Amino acid sequence: MALKPTIYKFRIALSDTNRDYYDSLSCTIALHPSETVTRMMARVMAFCLNASPELVFTKGLSTIEEPDLWHKNLDDTIEEWIEVGEPAVDRVKKATRLAKKVQIYAFNSKSDVWWNQSKSKLASLSATIHQFDANSIETLAQTVQRGMDLSVMITGNSLFVDSSEGSHEVTWETLQRHD
């Protein structure tokens, strides 16, 4: 019998001062049995950084042909493809062929190794690559409840996340920019 995903519900009050974007978001997220809570929270933070009415979570790990998040147009073309993790160069290349805009959010302690091994091949691809601070994502993940109210303020290269479980700062850096 296959394991079923665990469902998490987040109500997010988002203030993105970088983009002057403010919204109240309700997210129901399925944590795939092979996914960690840390990875799920990296997906949530990537969602907050790129929030728009058209951006949606995909089936993710259960459907390898899809990214973690995307924005599709009415004609089913992919406007934006967002991956969380350290994808293979071939996957990034495929994404750049399918979508107008590609963003990668590396998040774990091994992402430095992935970046150093892949950056020369990724440099020629039209993808923007970010790296979350692994320790701050891990610390945030340790506070996650199945249903949470979050207040997320984005300013500079920091996400300030407040909940009943405490306050956390998640930082990121942009390793490669393609606009």
mmCIF file with all atom_site columns, C-alpha atoms in Angstrom:
data_model
loop_
_atom_site.group_PDB
_atom_site.id
_atom_site.type_symbol
_atom_site.label_atom_id
_atom_site.label_alt_id
_atom_site.label_comp_id
_atom_site.label_asym_id
_atom_site.label_entity_id
_atom_site.label_seq_id
_atom_site.pdbx_PDB_ins_code
_atom_site.Cartn_x
_atom_site.Cartn_y
_atom_site.Cartn_z
_atom_site.occupancy
_atom_site.B_iso_or_equiv
_atom_site.pdbx_formal_charge
_atom_site.auth_seq_id
_atom_site.auth_comp_id
_atom_site.auth_asym_id
_atom_site.auth_atom_id
_atom_site.pdbx_PDB_model_num
ATOM 1   C CA . MET A 1 1   ? 0.000  0.000  0.000   1.00 0.00 ? 1   MET A CA 1
ATOM 2   C CA . ALA A 1 2   ? 1.398  3.371  -1.031  1.00 0.00 ? 2   ALA A CA 1
ATOM 3   C CA . LEU A 1 3   ? 2.019  6.002  1.590   1.00 0.00 ? 3   LEU A CA 1
ATOM 4   C CA . LYS A 1 4   ? -0.225 9.040  1.367   1.00 0.00 ? 4   LYS A CA 1
ATOM 5   C CA . PRO A 1 5   ? 0.973  12.637 1.551   1.00 0.00 ? 5   PRO A CA 1
ATOM 6   C CA . THR A 1 6   ? 0.598  14.650 4.741   1.00 0.00 ? 6   THR A CA 1
ATOM 7   C CA . ILE A 1 7   ? -1.506 17.774 4.299   1.00 0.00 ? 7   ILE A CA 1
ATOM 8   C CA . TYR A 1 8   ? -0.390 21.144 5.692   1.00 0.00 ? 8   TYR A CA 1
ATOM 9   C CA . LYS A 1 9   ? -2.453 24.339 5.654   1.00 0.00 ? 9   LYS A CA 1
ATOM 10  C CA . PHE A 1 10  ? -0.873 27.777 5.830   1.00 0.00 ? 10  PHE A CA 1
ATOM 11  C CA . ARG A 1 11  ? -2.594 31.128 6.072   1.00 0.00 ? 11  ARG A CA 1
ATOM 12  C CA . ILE A 1 12  ? 0.012  33.697 5.105   1.00 0.00 ? 12  ILE A CA 1
ATOM 13  C CA . ALA A 1 13  ? -0.122 37.462 5.526   1.00 0.00 ? 13  ALA A CA 1
ATOM 14  C CA . LEU A 1 14  ? 2.472  38.496 2.937   1.00 0.00 ? 14  LEU A CA 1
ATOM 15  C CA . SER A 1 15  ? 4.251  41.858 2.770   1.00 0.00 ? 15  SER A CA 1
ATOM 16  C CA . ASP A 1 16  ? 6.819  41.957 -0.016  1.00 0.00 ? 16  ASP A CA 1
ATOM 17  C CA . THR A 1 17  ? 8.439  45.379 0.241   1.00 0.00 ? 17  THR A CA 1
ATOM 18  C CA . ASN A 1 18  ? 10.821 44.552 -2.618  1.00 0.00 ? 18  ASN A CA 1
ATOM 19  C CA . ARG A 1 19  ? 7.960  44.289 -5.120  1.00 0.00 ? 19  ARG A CA 1
ATOM 20  C CA . ASP A 1 20  ? 5.317  46.364 -3.273  1.00 0.00 ? 20  ASP A CA 1
ATOM 21  C CA . TYR A 1 21  ? 3.141  43.238 -3.229  1.00 0.00 ? 21  TYR A CA 1
ATOM 22  C CA . TYR A 1 22  ? 0.803  42.591 -0.299  1.00 0.00 ? 22  TYR A CA 1
ATOM 23  C CA . ASP A 1 23  ? -1.604 39.687 -0.065  1.00 0.00 ? 23  ASP A CA 1
ATOM 24  C CA . SER A 1 24  ? -3.393 37.213 2.183   1.00 0.00 ? 24  SER A CA 1
ATOM 25  C CA . LEU A 1 25  ? -2.689 33.699 0.949   1.00 0.00 ? 25  LEU A CA 1
ATOM 26  C CA . SER A 1 26  ? -4.247 30.370 1.850   1.00 0.00 ? 26  SER A CA 1
ATOM 27  C CA . CYS A 1 27  ? -2.096 27.416 0.886   1.00 0.00 ? 27  CYS A CA 1
ATOM 28  C CA . THR A 1 28  ? -2.895 23.729 1.191   1.00 0.00 ? 28  THR A CA 1
ATOM 29  C CA . ILE A 1 29  ? 0.295  21.787 0.610   1.00 0.00 ? 29  ILE A CA 1
ATOM 30  C CA . ALA A 1 30  ? 0.800  18.051 0.277   1.00 0.00 ? 30  ALA A CA 1
ATOM 31  C CA . LEU A 1 31  ? 4.046  16.832 1.825   1.00 0.00 ? 31  LEU A CA 1
ATOM 32  C CA . HIS A 1 32  ? 5.061  13.895 -0.372  1.00 0.00 ? 32  HIS A CA 1
ATOM 33  C CA . PRO A 1 33  ? 6.140  10.822 1.667   1.00 0.00 ? 33  PRO A CA 1
ATOM 34  C CA . SER A 1 34  ? 9.698  11.147 0.316   1.00 0.00 ? 34  SER A CA 1
ATOM 35  C CA . GLU A 1 35  ? 9.893  14.913 0.961   1.00 0.00 ? 35  GLU A CA 1
ATOM 36  C CA . THR A 1 36  ? 11.264 16.536 4.105   1.00 0.00 ? 36  THR A CA 1
ATOM 37  C CA . VAL A 1 37  ? 9.523  19.336 5.989   1.00 0.00 ? 37  VAL A CA 1
ATOM 38  C CA . THR A 1 38  ? 12.621 21.441 5.274   1.00 0.00 ? 38  THR A CA 1
ATOM 39  C CA . ARG A 1 39  ? 12.098 21.067 1.517   1.00 0.00 ? 39  ARG A CA 1
ATOM 40  C CA . MET A 1 40  ? 8.403  21.840 1.884   1.00 0.00 ? 40  MET A CA 1
ATOM 41  C CA . MET A 1 41  ? 9.234  25.066 3.738   1.00 0.00 ? 41  MET A CA 1
ATOM 42  C CA . ALA A 1 42  ? 11.726 25.999 1.010   1.00 0.00 ? 42  ALA A CA 1
ATOM 43  C CA . ARG A 1 43  ? 8.807  25.603 -1.441  1.00 0.00 ? 43  ARG A CA 1
ATOM 44  C CA . VAL A 1 44  ? 6.634  27.849 0.727   1.00 0.00 ? 44  VAL A CA 1
ATOM 45  C CA . MET A 1 45  ? 9.366  30.504 0.936   1.00 0.00 ? 45  MET A CA 1
ATOM 46  C CA . ALA A 1 46  ? 9.899  30.362 -2.861  1.00 0.00 ? 46  ALA A CA 1
ATOM 47  C CA . PHE A 1 47  ? 6.131  30.765 -3.264  1.00 0.00 ? 47  PHE A CA 1
ATOM 48  C CA . CYS A 1 48  ? 6.167  33.855 -1.026  1.00 0.00 ? 48  CYS A CA 1
ATOM 49  C CA . LEU A 1 49  ? 9.086  35.380 -2.951  1.00 0.00 ? 49  LEU A CA 1
ATOM 50  C CA . ASN A 1 50  ? 7.237  35.010 -6.261  1.00 0.00 ? 50  ASN A CA 1
ATOM 51  C CA . ALA A 1 51  ? 3.617  35.264 -5.125  1.00 0.00 ? 51  ALA A CA 1
ATOM 52  C CA . SER A 1 52  ? 1.084  36.327 -7.701  1.00 0.00 ? 52  SER A CA 1
ATOM 53  C CA . PRO A 1 53  ? -2.527 35.317 -8.367  1.00 0.00 ? 53  PRO A CA 1
ATOM 54  C CA . GLU A 1 54  ? -1.342 33.013 -11.193 1.00 0.00 ? 54  GLU A CA 1
ATOM 55  C CA . LEU A 1 55  ? 1.432  31.183 -9.303  1.00 0.00 ? 55  LEU A CA 1
ATOM 56  C CA . VAL A 1 56  ? 0.423  27.709 -8.097  1.00 0.00 ? 56  VAL A CA 1
ATOM 57  C CA . PHE A 1 57  ? 1.959  24.693 -6.435  1.00 0.00 ? 57  PHE A CA 1
ATOM 58  C CA . THR A 1 58  ? 2.150  21.723 -8.799  1.00 0.00 ? 58  THR A CA 1
ATOM 59  C CA . LYS A 1 59  ? 2.056  18.026 -8.009  1.00 0.00 ? 59  LYS A CA 1
ATOM 60  C CA . GLY A 1 60  ? 5.815  18.380 -7.529  1.00 0.00 ? 60  GLY A CA 1
ATOM 61  C CA . LEU A 1 61  ? 7.687  15.238 -6.526  1.00 0.00 ? 61  LEU A CA 1
ATOM 62  C CA . SER A 1 62  ? 4.835  12.958 -7.561  1.00 0.00 ? 62  SER A CA 1
ATOM 63  C CA . THR A 1 63  ? 4.998  14.241 -11.155 1.00 0.00 ? 63  THR A CA 1
ATOM 64  C CA . ILE A 1 64  ? 8.558  14.519 -12.438 1.00 0.00 ? 64  ILE A CA 1
ATOM 65  C CA . GLU A 1 65  ? 7.513  16.464 -15.548 1.00 0.00 ? 65  GLU A CA 1
ATOM 66  C CA . GLU A 1 66  ? 6.413  19.427 -13.434 1.00 0.00 ? 66  GLU A CA 1
ATOM 67  C CA . PRO A 1 67  ? 8.373  21.929 -11.346 1.00 0.00 ? 67  PRO A CA 1
ATOM 68  C CA . ASP A 1 68  ? 7.488  22.739 -7.732  1.00 0.00 ? 68  ASP A CA 1
ATOM 69  C CA . LEU A 1 69  ? 5.670  25.940 -8.724  1.00 0.00 ? 69  LEU A CA 1
ATOM 70  C CA . TRP A 1 70  ? 4.579  27.425 -11.967 1.00 0.00 ? 70  TRP A CA 1
ATOM 71  C CA . HIS A 1 71  ? 2.595  30.177 -13.609 1.00 0.00 ? 71  HIS A CA 1
ATOM 72  C CA . LYS A 1 72  ? 0.821  28.989 -16.727 1.00 0.00 ? 72  LYS A CA 1
ATOM 73  C CA . ASN A 1 73  ? -0.994 31.230 -19.181 1.00 0.00 ? 73  ASN A CA 1
ATOM 74  C CA . LEU A 1 74  ? -4.525 30.610 -20.416 1.00 0.00 ? 74  LEU A CA 1
ATOM 75  C CA . ASP A 1 75  ? -3.111 29.011 -23.567 1.00 0.00 ? 75  ASP A CA 1
ATOM 76  C CA . ASP A 1 76  ? -1.242 26.504 -21.330 1.00 0.00 ? 76  ASP A CA 1
ATOM 77  C CA . THR A 1 77  ? 2.189  27.978 -22.052 1.00 0.00 ? 77  THR A CA 1
ATOM 78  C CA . ILE A 1 78  ? 4.473  28.193 -19.037 1.00 0.00 ? 78  ILE A CA 1
ATOM 79  C CA . GLU A 1 79  ? 5.289  31.747 -18.058 1.00 0.00 ? 79  GLU A CA 1
ATOM 80  C CA . GLU A 1 80  ? 7.380  30.841 -14.999 1.00 0.00 ? 80  GLU A CA 1
ATOM 81  C CA . TRP A 1 81  ? 8.974  27.579 -13.835 1.00 0.00 ? 81  TRP A CA 1
ATOM 82  C CA . ILE A 1 82  ? 10.261 27.424 -10.240 1.00 0.00 ? 82  ILE A CA 1
ATOM 83  C CA . GLU A 1 83  ? 12.332 24.491 -8.949  1.00 0.00 ? 83  GLU A CA 1
ATOM 84  C CA . VAL A 1 84  ? 13.298 23.935 -5.314  1.00 0.00 ? 84  VAL A CA 1
ATOM 85  C CA . GLY A 1 85  ? 16.431 21.894 -4.727  1.00 0.00 ? 85  GLY A CA 1
ATOM 86  C CA . GLU A 1 86  ? 19.486 21.126 -6.768  1.00 0.00 ? 86  GLU A CA 1
ATOM 87  C CA . PRO A 1 87  ? 18.228 19.941 -10.155 1.00 0.00 ? 87  PRO A CA 1
ATOM 88  C CA . ALA A 1 88  ? 20.376 18.295 -12.796 1.00 0.00 ? 88  ALA A CA 1
ATOM 89  C CA . VAL A 1 89  ? 21.667 20.601 -15.518 1.00 0.00 ? 89  VAL A CA 1
ATOM 90  C CA . ASP A 1 90  ? 19.597 18.723 -18.122 1.00 0.00 ? 90  ASP A CA 1
ATOM 91  C CA . ARG A 1 91  ? 16.416 19.430 -16.127 1.00 0.00 ? 91  ARG A CA 1
ATOM 92  C CA . VAL A 1 92  ? 17.247 23.150 -15.985 1.00 0.00 ? 92  VAL A CA 1
ATOM 93  C CA . LYS A 1 93  ? 17.993 23.122 -19.733 1.00 0.00 ? 93  LYS A CA 1
ATOM 94  C CA . LYS A 1 94  ? 14.610 21.511 -20.396 1.00 0.00 ? 94  LYS A CA 1
ATOM 95  C CA . ALA A 1 95  ? 12.889 24.083 -18.164 1.00 0.00 ? 95  ALA A CA 1
ATOM 96  C CA . THR A 1 96  ? 14.486 26.966 -20.091 1.00 0.00 ? 96  THR A CA 1
ATOM 97  C CA . ARG A 1 97  ? 13.070 25.522 -23.317 1.00 0.00 ? 97  ARG A CA 1
ATOM 98  C CA . LEU A 1 98  ? 9.567  25.176 -21.837 1.00 0.00 ? 98  LEU A CA 1
ATOM 99  C CA . ALA A 1 99  ? 9.202  28.395 -19.835 1.00 0.00 ? 99  ALA A CA 1
ATOM 100 C CA . LYS A 1 100 ? 9.824  32.073 -20.400 1.00 0.00 ? 100 LYS A CA 1
ATOM 101 C CA . LYS A 1 101 ? 11.321 32.493 -16.921 1.00 0.00 ? 101 LYS A CA 1
ATOM 102 C CA . VAL A 1 102 ? 13.132 29.854 -14.809 1.00 0.00 ? 102 VAL A CA 1
ATOM 103 C CA . GLN A 1 103 ? 14.157 30.176 -11.180 1.00 0.00 ? 103 GLN A CA 1
ATOM 104 C CA . ILE A 1 104 ? 15.954 27.674 -8.979  1.00 0.00 ? 104 ILE A CA 1
ATOM 105 C CA . TYR A 1 105 ? 15.993 27.832 -5.160  1.00 0.00 ? 105 TYR A CA 1
ATOM 106 C CA . ALA A 1 106 ? 18.725 25.645 -3.669  1.00 0.00 ? 106 ALA A CA 1
ATOM 107 C CA . PHE A 1 107 ? 18.195 25.159 0.046   1.00 0.00 ? 107 PHE A CA 1
ATOM 108 C CA . ASN A 1 108 ? 20.185 22.422 1.737   1.00 0.00 ? 108 ASN A CA 1
ATOM 109 C CA . SER A 1 109 ? 23.650 22.023 3.200   1.00 0.00 ? 109 SER A CA 1
ATOM 110 C CA . LYS A 1 110 ? 24.875 20.293 0.018   1.00 0.00 ? 110 LYS A CA 1
ATOM 111 C CA . SER A 1 111 ? 23.838 23.103 -2.318  1.00 0.00 ? 111 SER A CA 1
ATOM 112 C CA . ASP A 1 112 ? 27.328 24.653 -2.278  1.00 0.00 ? 112 ASP A CA 1
ATOM 113 C CA . VAL A 1 113 ? 28.736 21.415 -3.700  1.00 0.00 ? 113 VAL A CA 1
ATOM 114 C CA . TRP A 1 114 ? 25.957 21.271 -6.327  1.00 0.00 ? 114 TRP A CA 1
ATOM 115 C CA . TRP A 1 115 ? 26.606 24.902 -7.304  1.00 0.00 ? 115 TRP A CA 1
ATOM 116 C CA . ASN A 1 116 ? 30.383 24.470 -7.579  1.00 0.00 ? 116 ASN A CA 1
ATOM 117 C CA . GLN A 1 117 ? 29.954 21.366 -9.742  1.00 0.00 ? 117 GLN A CA 1
ATOM 118 C CA . SER A 1 118 ? 27.235 22.847 -11.965 1.00 0.00 ? 118 SER A CA 1
ATOM 119 C CA . LYS A 1 119 ? 27.824 26.592 -12.256 1.00 0.00 ? 119 LYS A CA 1
ATOM 120 C CA . SER A 1 120 ? 29.924 26.490 -15.427 1.00 0.00 ? 120 SER A CA 1
ATOM 121 C CA . LYS A 1 121 ? 27.228 24.471 -17.237 1.00 0.00 ? 121 LYS A CA 1
ATOM 122 C CA . LEU A 1 122 ? 24.373 26.527 -15.778 1.00 0.00 ? 122 LEU A CA 1
ATOM 123 C CA . ALA A 1 123 ? 26.019 29.832 -16.765 1.00 0.00 ? 123 ALA A CA 1
ATOM 124 C CA . SER A 1 124 ? 24.946 29.432 -20.392 1.00 0.00 ? 124 SER A CA 1
ATOM 125 C CA . LEU A 1 125 ? 21.300 28.783 -19.443 1.00 0.00 ? 125 LEU A CA 1
ATOM 126 C CA . SER A 1 126 ? 18.682 31.490 -19.015 1.00 0.00 ? 126 SER A CA 1
ATOM 127 C CA . ALA A 1 127 ? 17.884 30.622 -15.401 1.00 0.00 ? 127 ALA A CA 1
ATOM 128 C CA . THR A 1 128 ? 18.095 32.654 -12.208 1.00 0.00 ? 128 THR A CA 1
ATOM 129 C CA . ILE A 1 129 ? 19.555 30.655 -9.343  1.00 0.00 ? 129 ILE A CA 1
ATOM 130 C CA . HIS A 1 130 ? 19.119 31.486 -5.671  1.00 0.00 ? 130 HIS A CA 1
ATOM 131 C CA . GLN A 1 131 ? 20.402 29.792 -2.538  1.00 0.00 ? 131 GLN A CA 1
ATOM 132 C CA . PHE A 1 132 ? 18.524 29.884 0.765   1.00 0.00 ? 132 PHE A CA 1
ATOM 133 C CA . ASP A 1 133 ? 20.608 29.776 3.919   1.00 0.00 ? 133 ASP A CA 1
ATOM 134 C CA . ALA A 1 134 ? 20.342 26.083 4.848   1.00 0.00 ? 134 ALA A CA 1
ATOM 135 C CA . ASN A 1 135 ? 20.458 26.634 8.612   1.00 0.00 ? 135 ASN A CA 1
ATOM 136 C CA . SER A 1 136 ? 17.651 29.207 8.606   1.00 0.00 ? 136 SER A CA 1
ATOM 137 C CA . ILE A 1 137 ? 15.354 27.003 6.477   1.00 0.00 ? 137 ILE A CA 1
ATOM 138 C CA . GLU A 1 138 ? 16.076 24.051 8.783   1.00 0.00 ? 138 GLU A CA 1
ATOM 139 C CA . THR A 1 139 ? 15.339 26.114 11.891  1.00 0.00 ? 139 THR A CA 1
ATOM 140 C CA . LEU A 1 140 ? 12.064 27.338 10.376  1.00 0.00 ? 140 LEU A CA 1
ATOM 141 C CA . ALA A 1 141 ? 11.087 23.761 9.459   1.00 0.00 ? 141 ALA A CA 1
ATOM 142 C CA . GLN A 1 142 ? 11.482 22.645 13.069  1.00 0.00 ? 142 GLN A CA 1
ATOM 143 C CA . THR A 1 143 ? 8.569  24.898 14.082  1.00 0.00 ? 143 THR A CA 1
ATOM 144 C CA . VAL A 1 144 ? 6.049  23.781 11.456  1.00 0.00 ? 144 VAL A CA 1
ATOM 145 C CA . GLN A 1 145 ? 2.580  22.686 12.500  1.00 0.00 ? 145 GLN A CA 1
ATOM 146 C CA . ARG A 1 146 ? -0.045 21.054 10.251  1.00 0.00 ? 146 ARG A CA 1
ATOM 147 C CA . GLY A 1 147 ? -2.097 24.250 10.323  1.00 0.00 ? 147 GLY A CA 1
ATOM 148 C CA . MET A 1 148 ? -0.354 27.587 10.785  1.00 0.00 ? 148 MET A CA 1
ATOM 149 C CA . ASP A 1 149 ? -0.869 31.309 10.488  1.00 0.00 ? 149 ASP A CA 1
ATOM 150 C CA . LEU A 1 150 ? 2.288  32.962 9.171   1.00 0.00 ? 150 LEU A CA 1
ATOM 151 C CA . SER A 1 151 ? 3.225  36.580 8.717   1.00 0.00 ? 151 SER A CA 1
ATOM 152 C CA . VAL A 1 152 ? 5.949  36.883 6.081   1.00 0.00 ? 152 VAL A CA 1
ATOM 153 C CA . MET A 1 153 ? 7.701  40.165 5.381   1.00 0.00 ? 153 MET A CA 1
ATOM 154 C CA . ILE A 1 154 ? 10.228 40.295 2.553   1.00 0.00 ? 154 ILE A CA 1
ATOM 155 C CA . THR A 1 155 ? 12.793 43.052 2.486   1.00 0.00 ? 155 THR A CA 1
ATOM 156 C CA . GLY A 1 156 ? 16.203 43.006 0.823   1.00 0.00 ? 156 GLY A CA 1
ATOM 157 C CA . ASN A 1 157 ? 17.438 39.409 0.845   1.00 0.00 ? 157 ASN A CA 1
ATOM 158 C CA . SER A 1 158 ? 15.526 38.382 3.965   1.00 0.00 ? 158 SER A CA 1
ATOM 159 C CA . LEU A 1 159 ? 12.195 36.765 4.677   1.00 0.00 ? 159 LEU A CA 1
ATOM 160 C CA . PHE A 1 160 ? 11.024 37.536 8.210   1.00 0.00 ? 160 PHE A CA 1
ATOM 161 C CA . VAL A 1 161 ? 8.603  34.794 9.241   1.00 0.00 ? 161 VAL A CA 1
ATOM 162 C CA . ASP A 1 162 ? 6.451  35.174 12.354  1.00 0.00 ? 162 ASP A CA 1
ATOM 163 C CA . SER A 1 163 ? 4.085  32.578 13.788  1.00 0.00 ? 163 SER A CA 1
ATOM 164 C CA . SER A 1 164 ? 2.811  31.459 17.167  1.00 0.00 ? 164 SER A CA 1
ATOM 165 C CA . GLU A 1 165 ? 5.907  29.218 17.249  1.00 0.00 ? 165 GLU A CA 1
ATOM 166 C CA . GLY A 1 166 ? 8.343  32.138 17.078  1.00 0.00 ? 166 GLY A CA 1
ATOM 167 C CA . SER A 1 167 ? 10.110 34.503 14.700  1.00 0.00 ? 167 SER A CA 1
ATOM 168 C CA . HIS A 1 168 ? 12.673 33.478 12.098  1.00 0.00 ? 168 HIS A CA 1
ATOM 169 C CA . GLU A 1 169 ? 14.755 35.151 9.446   1.00 0.00 ? 169 GLU A CA 1
ATOM 170 C CA . VAL A 1 170 ? 15.416 33.217 6.252   1.00 0.00 ? 170 VAL A CA 1
ATOM 171 C CA . THR A 1 171 ? 18.045 34.765 4.014   1.00 0.00 ? 171 THR A CA 1
ATOM 172 C CA . TRP A 1 172 ? 19.024 33.965 0.455   1.00 0.00 ? 172 TRP A CA 1
ATOM 173 C CA . GLU A 1 173 ? 21.577 35.026 -2.094  1.00 0.00 ? 173 GLU A CA 1
ATOM 174 C CA . THR A 1 174 ? 21.331 35.134 -5.853  1.00 0.00 ? 174 THR A CA 1
ATOM 175 C CA . LEU A 1 175 ? 24.077 33.025 -7.414  1.00 0.00 ? 175 LEU A CA 1
ATOM 176 C CA . GLN A 1 176 ? 23.147 33.666 -11.061 1.00 0.00 ? 176 GLN A CA 1
ATOM 177 C CA . ARG A 1 177 ? 20.759 36.229 -12.463 1.00 0.00 ? 177 ARG A CA 1
ATOM 178 C CA . HIS A 1 178 ? 18.972 36.102 -15.786 1.00 0.00 ? 178 HIS A CA 1
ATOM 179 C CA . ASP A 1 179 ? 16.271 38.716 -16.384 1.00 0.00 ? 179 ASP A CA 1
#
